[in-house]
mmCIF file of C-alpha atoms and ligand atoms in Angstrom:
data_model
loop_
_atom_site.group_PDB
_atom_site.id
_atom_site.type_symbol
_atom_site.label_atom_id
_atom_site.label_comp_id
_atom_site.label_asym_id
_atom_site.label_seq_id
_atom_site.Cartn_x
_atom_site.Cartn_y
_atom_site.Cartn_z
ATOM 1 C CA MET L 1 304.807 89.013 59.907
ATOM 2 C CA ALA L 2 301.971 91.506 60.421
ATOM 3 C CA ILE L 3 301.308 94.052 58.777
ATOM 4 C CA PHE L 4 299.732 97.337 59.817
ATOM 5 C CA LYS L 5 298.177 100.651 58.045
ATOM 6 C CA THR L 6 298.159 103.605 60.048
ATOM 7 C CA GLN L 7 296.547 106.913 59.775
ATOM 8 C CA CYS L 8 298.510 109.789 62.065
ATOM 9 C CA PRO L 9 301.176 109.018 64.713
ATOM 10 C CA ALA L 10 298.777 108.347 67.579
ATOM 11 C CA GLU L 11 297.475 104.791 65.510
ATOM 12 C CA THR L 12 301.781 104.025 64.792
ATOM 13 C CA GLU L 13 302.016 104.299 68.739
ATOM 14 C CA LYS L 14 299.239 102.050 69.676
ATOM 15 C CA ILE L 15 300.816 99.463 67.499
ATOM 16 C CA GLY L 16 304.428 99.983 68.912
ATOM 17 C CA GLU L 17 302.656 99.897 72.486
ATOM 18 C CA MET L 18 300.638 96.913 71.447
ATOM 19 C CA LEU L 19 304.357 95.516 70.684
ATOM 20 C CA GLY L 20 306.274 96.417 73.659
ATOM 21 C CA LYS L 21 303.359 94.993 76.209
ATOM 22 C CA ASN L 22 304.406 91.982 75.064
ATOM 23 C CA ILE L 23 307.582 92.350 74.166
ATOM 24 C CA LYS L 24 309.637 89.945 76.535
ATOM 25 C CA ASP L 25 313.523 90.707 78.274
ATOM 26 C CA GLY L 26 316.779 90.529 76.420
ATOM 27 C CA SER L 27 314.431 91.721 72.874
ATOM 28 C CA VAL L 28 316.202 93.500 70.319
ATOM 29 C CA VAL L 29 313.536 95.384 68.000
ATOM 30 C CA ALA L 30 315.373 96.806 65.171
ATOM 31 C CA MET L 31 313.230 99.708 63.079
ATOM 32 C CA PHE L 32 313.620 100.590 59.548
ATOM 33 C CA GLY L 33 312.212 103.425 58.139
ATOM 34 C CA ASP L 34 313.264 106.805 56.946
ATOM 35 C CA LEU L 35 313.896 110.037 58.467
ATOM 36 C CA GLY L 36 309.915 111.104 59.266
ATOM 37 C CA ALA L 37 308.820 107.222 59.177
ATOM 38 C CA GLY L 38 307.686 107.360 62.431
ATOM 39 C CA LYS L 39 310.575 105.172 63.942
ATOM 40 C CA THR L 40 310.157 107.512 67.559
ATOM 41 C CA ALA L 41 307.088 107.721 67.400
ATOM 42 C CA PHE L 42 306.742 104.065 67.478
ATOM 43 C CA THR L 43 309.404 103.630 70.016
ATOM 44 C CA ARG L 44 306.893 106.386 72.419
ATOM 45 C CA GLY L 45 303.891 103.910 72.486
ATOM 46 C CA PHE L 46 306.591 101.121 72.890
ATOM 47 C CA THR L 47 307.992 102.236 76.400
ATOM 48 C CA LYS L 48 304.793 102.753 77.616
ATOM 49 C CA GLY L 49 303.542 99.581 76.531
ATOM 50 C CA MET L 50 306.605 98.303 78.344
ATOM 51 C CA GLY L 51 304.895 100.031 81.130
ATOM 52 C CA ILE L 52 307.918 102.292 81.227
ATOM 53 C CA LEU L 53 307.042 106.691 82.284
ATOM 54 C CA CYS L 54 309.891 108.719 80.170
ATOM 55 C CA ASP L 55 309.591 111.315 77.383
ATOM 56 C CA VAL L 56 311.145 109.579 74.158
ATOM 57 C CA SER L 57 312.757 111.538 71.795
ATOM 58 C CA SER L 58 315.338 110.739 69.394
ATOM 59 C CA PRO L 59 318.826 110.084 70.899
ATOM 60 C CA THR L 60 320.785 113.044 69.111
ATOM 61 C CA PHE L 61 323.602 113.361 71.255
ATOM 62 C CA ALA L 62 324.181 110.032 73.124
ATOM 63 C CA LEU L 63 323.485 107.856 70.250
ATOM 64 C CA VAL L 64 321.263 106.125 73.385
ATOM 65 C CA ASN L 65 318.739 106.904 75.735
ATOM 66 C CA GLU L 66 318.170 104.731 79.066
ATOM 67 C CA TYR L 67 314.439 104.633 80.127
ATOM 68 C CA ARG L 68 314.043 103.596 83.768
ATOM 69 C CA GLY L 69 310.656 102.113 84.699
ATOM 70 C CA GLU L 70 310.462 100.040 88.064
ATOM 71 C CA LYS L 71 311.119 96.504 86.803
ATOM 72 C CA ARG L 72 312.579 96.906 83.343
ATOM 73 C CA THR L 73 314.688 99.030 81.750
ATOM 74 C CA LEU L 74 314.893 99.914 78.050
ATOM 75 C CA TYR L 75 317.701 101.408 75.574
ATOM 76 C CA HIS L 76 316.900 103.442 72.877
ATOM 77 C CA PHE L 77 319.798 103.932 70.611
ATOM 78 C CA ASP L 78 319.704 106.290 66.682
ATOM 79 C CA MET L 79 322.453 104.268 64.632
ATOM 80 C CA TYR L 80 322.611 107.095 61.809
ATOM 81 C CA ARG L 81 325.252 108.860 62.504
ATOM 82 C CA ILE L 82 327.099 105.975 63.641
ATOM 83 C CA SER L 83 329.953 105.047 61.007
ATOM 84 C CA GLY L 84 332.823 102.051 62.447
ATOM 85 C CA TRP L 85 333.078 99.994 65.122
ATOM 86 C CA ASP L 86 334.429 102.583 67.407
ATOM 87 C CA ASP L 87 331.753 104.744 67.628
ATOM 88 C CA LEU L 88 329.053 101.606 67.690
ATOM 89 C CA TYR L 89 331.336 100.484 71.146
ATOM 90 C CA SER L 90 331.519 103.729 73.135
ATOM 91 C CA THR L 91 327.274 103.486 72.023
ATOM 92 C CA GLY L 92 327.659 100.351 73.943
ATOM 93 C CA TYR L 93 325.346 98.436 72.424
ATOM 94 C CA PHE L 94 327.530 95.126 72.814
ATOM 95 C CA ASP L 95 327.225 95.327 76.446
ATOM 96 C CA TYR L 96 323.650 95.904 76.684
ATOM 97 C CA LEU L 97 323.286 93.087 74.043
ATOM 98 C CA ASP L 98 325.273 91.061 76.342
ATOM 99 C CA ALA L 99 323.173 92.405 79.559
ATOM 100 C CA GLY L 100 320.056 91.216 78.453
ATOM 101 C CA GLY L 101 318.652 94.464 77.917
ATOM 102 C CA CYS L 102 315.419 95.268 75.868
ATOM 103 C CA LEU L 103 317.206 97.137 72.870
ATOM 104 C CA ILE L 104 315.142 99.333 70.141
ATOM 105 C CA ILE L 105 317.161 100.394 67.190
ATOM 106 C CA GLU L 106 316.266 103.439 65.007
ATOM 107 C CA TRP L 107 318.042 103.267 61.551
ATOM 108 C CA SER L 108 319.302 99.499 62.236
ATOM 109 C CA GLU L 109 319.949 100.010 58.030
ATOM 110 C CA ASN L 110 323.562 101.222 59.551
ATOM 111 C CA ILE L 111 324.173 98.025 61.618
ATOM 112 C CA GLU L 112 322.576 95.372 59.730
ATOM 113 C CA ALA L 113 325.014 93.252 59.544
ATOM 114 C CA ILE L 114 325.694 92.554 63.546
ATOM 115 C CA LEU L 115 321.626 92.659 64.353
ATOM 116 C CA PRO L 116 321.282 89.284 66.598
ATOM 117 C CA ASP L 117 319.969 86.479 64.139
ATOM 118 C CA ASP L 118 316.577 86.628 66.485
ATOM 119 C CA CYS L 119 315.927 90.495 66.859
ATOM 120 C CA ILE L 120 312.444 91.454 65.888
ATOM 121 C CA ARG L 121 311.606 93.538 62.466
ATOM 122 C CA VAL L 122 309.963 97.039 62.087
ATOM 123 C CA THR L 123 309.690 98.492 59.245
ATOM 124 C CA ILE L 124 308.024 102.199 58.630
ATOM 125 C CA THR L 125 307.491 103.470 55.027
ATOM 126 C CA LYS L 126 305.449 106.550 54.025
ATOM 127 C CA THR L 127 302.471 106.187 51.476
ATOM 128 C CA GLU L 128 301.565 109.188 48.828
ATOM 129 C CA ASN L 129 299.263 110.263 51.686
ATOM 130 C CA PRO L 130 301.682 112.352 54.299
ATOM 131 C CA ASP L 131 299.636 110.846 57.301
ATOM 132 C CA GLU L 132 299.276 107.262 56.540
ATOM 133 C CA ARG L 133 302.114 104.677 57.280
ATOM 134 C CA ASN L 134 302.582 100.883 56.577
ATOM 135 C CA ILE L 135 304.206 99.314 59.227
ATOM 136 C CA GLU L 136 305.736 95.787 58.639
ATOM 137 C CA ILE L 137 306.696 93.086 61.786
ATOM 138 C CA ILE L 138 308.305 90.238 61.319
ATOM 139 C CA GLY L 139 310.263 88.201 64.703
ATOM 140 C CA ALA L 140 307.221 88.248 66.795
ATOM 141 C CA GLU L 141 304.854 85.442 66.825
ATOM 142 C CA PHE L 142 302.599 87.063 69.202
ATOM 143 C CA LEU L 143 301.179 89.575 66.355
ATOM 144 C CA GLU L 144 301.347 87.250 63.092
ATOM 145 C CA ASN L 145 298.038 87.344 61.314
ATOM 146 C CA THR L 146 296.862 90.074 63.120
ATOM 147 C CA GLY L 147 297.312 92.680 61.100
ATOM 148 C CA GLY L 148 295.257 94.147 58.238
HETATM 149 P P1 LIG T 201 311.654 109.179 63.037
HETATM 150 O O1 LIG T 201 312.012 109.053 64.538
HETATM 151 O O2 LIG T 201 311.574 107.712 62.083
HETATM 152 O O3 LIG T 201 312.430 110.087 62.288
HETATM 153 P P2 LIG T 201 309.504 111.453 63.981
HETATM 154 O O4 LIG T 201 308.450 109.545 64.644
HETATM 155 O O5 LIG T 201 310.213 111.480 64.763
HETATM 156 O O6 LIG T 201 310.042 109.793 62.677
HETATM 157 O O7 LIG T 201 308.927 111.431 63.042
HETATM 158 C C1 LIG T 201 307.144 111.127 62.445
HETATM 159 C C2 LIG T 201 307.076 112.840 61.795
HETATM 160 O O8 LIG T 201 305.670 111.662 60.966
HETATM 161 C C3 LIG T 201 306.181 113.097 62.770
HETATM 162 O O9 LIG T 201 305.843 114.618 62.541
HETATM 163 C C4 LIG T 201 304.716 112.733 63.052
HETATM 164 O O10 LIG T 201 303.840 113.683 62.897
HETATM 165 C C5 LIG T 201 304.738 112.364 61.111
HETATM 166 N N1 LIG T 201 302.899 111.950 61.150
HETATM 167 C C6 LIG T 201 302.049 111.619 59.911
HETATM 168 N N2 LIG T 201 301.632 110.325 60.258
HETATM 169 C C7 LIG T 201 302.402 109.387 61.185
HETATM 170 C C8 LIG T 201 301.899 108.705 61.096
HETATM 171 N N3 LIG T 201 300.758 107.282 60.680
HETATM 172 N N4 LIG T 201 302.824 107.832 62.453
HETATM 173 C C9 LIG T 201 304.157 108.213 62.707
HETATM 174 N N5 LIG T 201 304.312 109.693 62.717
HETATM 175 C C10 LIG T 201 303.337 110.143 61.491
HETATM 176 MG MG1 LIG T 202 313.200 109.306 65.545
#
Protein backbone atom coordinates (compact mmCIF):
# COMPACT_ATOMS: atom_id res chain seq x y z
CA MET A 1 0.00 0.00 0.00
CA ALA A 2 1.12 3.55 -0.67
CA ILE A 3 -0.30 6.74 0.84
CA PHE A 4 0.10 10.24 -0.52
CA LYS A 5 -1.08 13.67 0.56
CA THR A 6 -1.68 16.31 -2.10
CA GLN A 7 -2.26 20.06 -1.70
CA CYS A 8 -3.71 20.96 -5.12
CA PRO A 9 -5.24 19.30 -8.21
CA ALA A 10 -1.89 19.37 -10.06
CA GLU A 11 -0.32 17.27 -7.31
CA THR A 12 -3.14 14.74 -7.53
CA GLU A 13 -2.61 14.59 -11.30
CA LYS A 14 1.09 13.89 -10.67
CA ILE A 15 0.25 10.85 -8.54
CA GLY A 16 -2.09 9.64 -11.27
CA GLU A 17 0.64 10.20 -13.83
CA MET A 18 3.10 8.13 -11.82
CA LEU A 19 0.62 5.24 -11.77
CA GLY A 20 -0.20 5.60 -15.47
CA LYS A 21 3.47 5.50 -16.42
CA ASN A 22 3.91 2.10 -14.84
CA ILE A 23 0.59 0.49 -15.60
CA LYS A 24 0.51 -2.89 -17.35
CA ASP A 25 -1.82 -3.72 -20.22
CA GLY A 26 -5.10 -5.12 -19.00
CA SER A 27 -4.96 -3.39 -15.60
CA VAL A 28 -8.10 -2.20 -13.88
CA VAL A 29 -7.84 0.86 -11.65
CA ALA A 30 -10.85 1.15 -9.34
CA MET A 31 -11.29 4.60 -7.83
CA PHE A 32 -13.26 5.33 -4.67
CA GLY A 33 -14.19 8.74 -3.29
CA ASP A 34 -16.96 11.33 -3.03
CA LEU A 35 -18.06 13.87 -5.55
CA GLY A 36 -15.25 16.41 -5.91
CA ALA A 37 -12.65 14.14 -4.31
CA GLY A 38 -10.41 14.34 -7.37
CA LYS A 39 -11.05 11.13 -9.28
CA THR A 40 -11.23 12.90 -12.62
CA ALA A 41 -8.13 14.96 -11.79
CA PHE A 42 -6.31 11.71 -10.96
CA THR A 43 -7.50 10.18 -14.24
CA ARG A 44 -6.23 13.22 -16.16
CA GLY A 45 -2.72 12.56 -14.88
CA PHE A 46 -3.08 8.82 -15.32
CA THR A 47 -3.97 9.26 -19.00
CA LYS A 48 -0.96 11.51 -19.52
CA GLY A 49 1.25 8.97 -17.76
CA MET A 50 0.08 6.30 -20.21
CA GLY A 51 1.29 8.57 -22.98
CA ILE A 52 -2.20 9.41 -24.22
CA LEU A 53 -2.92 13.02 -25.10
CA CYS A 54 -6.66 13.48 -24.74
CA ASP A 55 -9.09 15.79 -23.00
CA VAL A 56 -10.22 13.94 -19.91
CA SER A 57 -13.60 14.60 -18.34
CA SER A 58 -16.13 12.61 -16.33
CA PRO A 59 -18.03 10.36 -18.72
CA THR A 60 -21.46 11.82 -18.02
CA PHE A 61 -23.66 10.64 -20.84
CA ALA A 62 -22.10 7.49 -22.26
CA LEU A 63 -20.80 6.36 -18.85
CA VAL A 64 -17.53 5.51 -20.57
CA ASN A 65 -14.97 7.60 -22.44
CA GLU A 66 -12.40 6.04 -24.71
CA TYR A 67 -8.95 7.63 -24.90
CA ARG A 68 -6.89 6.38 -27.81
CA GLY A 69 -3.14 6.75 -27.75
CA GLU A 70 -0.70 5.65 -30.41
CA LYS A 71 -0.07 2.35 -28.71
CA ARG A 72 -2.68 1.95 -26.03
CA THR A 73 -6.29 2.72 -25.29
CA LEU A 74 -7.77 3.62 -21.92
CA TYR A 75 -11.43 3.18 -21.01
CA HIS A 76 -12.63 5.70 -18.42
CA PHE A 77 -15.84 4.70 -16.65
CA ASP A 78 -18.15 6.61 -14.33
CA MET A 79 -20.38 4.17 -12.42
CA TYR A 80 -22.28 6.89 -10.50
CA ARG A 81 -25.56 6.24 -12.27
CA ILE A 82 -25.23 2.48 -12.63
CA SER A 83 -28.24 0.86 -11.02
CA GLY A 84 -28.38 -2.67 -12.35
CA TRP A 85 -26.98 -5.30 -14.63
CA ASP A 86 -28.63 -3.88 -17.77
CA ASP A 87 -26.96 -0.52 -17.21
CA LEU A 88 -23.65 -2.18 -16.65
CA TYR A 89 -23.85 -4.42 -19.71
CA SER A 90 -24.76 -1.47 -21.88
CA THR A 91 -21.57 0.38 -20.92
CA GLY A 92 -19.51 -2.48 -22.36
CA TYR A 93 -17.73 -3.02 -19.04
CA PHE A 94 -17.48 -6.79 -19.45
CA ASP A 95 -16.45 -6.57 -23.10
CA TYR A 96 -13.61 -4.18 -22.32
CA LEU A 97 -12.52 -6.36 -19.40
CA ASP A 98 -12.43 -9.46 -21.61
CA ALA A 99 -10.58 -7.61 -24.37
CA GLY A 100 -7.71 -6.93 -21.99
CA GLY A 101 -7.86 -3.13 -22.20
CA CYS A 102 -6.83 -0.75 -19.42
CA LEU A 103 -9.79 0.47 -17.39
CA ILE A 104 -10.03 3.29 -14.87
CA ILE A 105 -13.31 3.51 -12.98
CA GLU A 106 -14.91 6.35 -11.02
CA TRP A 107 -17.52 5.39 -8.39
CA SER A 108 -16.24 1.84 -8.05
CA GLU A 109 -18.32 1.72 -4.85
CA ASN A 110 -21.27 0.95 -7.12
CA ILE A 111 -19.73 -2.14 -8.71
CA GLU A 112 -17.63 -3.31 -5.78
CA ALA A 113 -18.89 -6.90 -6.01
CA ILE A 114 -17.77 -7.38 -9.60
CA LEU A 115 -14.37 -5.69 -9.56
CA PRO A 116 -11.54 -8.01 -10.62
CA ASP A 117 -9.70 -9.45 -7.60
CA ASP A 118 -6.41 -8.09 -8.85
CA CYS A 119 -7.57 -4.52 -9.53
CA ILE A 120 -5.59 -1.56 -8.25
CA ARG A 121 -7.61 0.37 -5.66
CA VAL A 122 -7.29 4.13 -5.40
CA THR A 123 -9.18 5.85 -2.59
CA ILE A 124 -9.21 9.64 -2.46
CA THR A 125 -10.50 11.40 0.64
CA LYS A 126 -10.92 15.05 1.54
CA THR A 127 -9.43 16.45 4.72
CA GLU A 128 -10.35 19.49 6.84
CA ASN A 129 -8.21 21.57 4.47
CA PRO A 130 -10.24 22.32 1.29
CA ASP A 131 -7.34 21.76 -1.11
CA GLU A 132 -5.81 18.76 0.62
CA ARG A 133 -6.48 15.13 -0.32
CA ASN A 134 -5.31 11.76 0.99
CA ILE A 135 -4.71 9.21 -1.73
CA GLU A 136 -4.37 5.56 -0.80
CA ILE A 137 -3.23 3.12 -3.48
CA ILE A 138 -3.50 -0.63 -2.97
CA GLY A 139 -2.29 -3.32 -5.36
CA ALA A 140 0.37 -1.45 -7.34
CA GLU A 141 3.61 -3.16 -6.30
CA PHE A 142 5.78 -0.57 -8.05
CA LEU A 143 4.37 2.12 -5.76
CA GLU A 144 4.69 0.23 -2.47
CA ASN A 145 6.43 2.11 0.32
CA THR A 146 7.10 5.14 -1.83
CA GLY A 147 4.34 7.18 -0.23
CA GLY A 148 4.83 9.73 2.50
P1 LIG B 1 -14.34 13.84 -8.87
O1 LIG B 1 -14.08 13.28 -10.24
O2 LIG B 1 -13.84 12.95 -7.77
O3 LIG B 1 -15.78 14.21 -8.65
P2 LIG B 1 -12.85 16.13 -9.82
O4 LIG B 1 -11.49 15.67 -10.14
O5 LIG B 1 -13.80 16.34 -10.95
O6 LIG B 1 -13.49 15.17 -8.70
O7 LIG B 1 -12.80 17.49 -9.02
C1 LIG B 1 -11.99 17.71 -7.91
C2 LIG B 1 -12.25 19.11 -7.43
O8 LIG B 1 -11.53 19.36 -6.23
C3 LIG B 1 -11.81 20.16 -8.45
O9 LIG B 1 -12.69 21.24 -8.39
C4 LIG B 1 -10.44 20.54 -7.93
O10 LIG B 1 -10.07 21.85 -8.29
C5 LIG B 1 -10.63 20.45 -6.42
N1 LIG B 1 -9.39 20.14 -5.67
C6 LIG B 1 -8.90 20.88 -4.67
N2 LIG B 1 -7.80 20.35 -4.15
C7 LIG B 1 -7.56 19.20 -4.83
C8 LIG B 1 -6.56 18.20 -4.75
N3 LIG B 1 -5.55 18.22 -3.84
N4 LIG B 1 -6.62 17.18 -5.63
C9 LIG B 1 -7.64 17.10 -6.52
N5 LIG B 1 -8.62 18.01 -6.64
C10 LIG B 1 -8.59 19.06 -5.81
MG1 LIG C 1 -15.39 12.73 -11.82
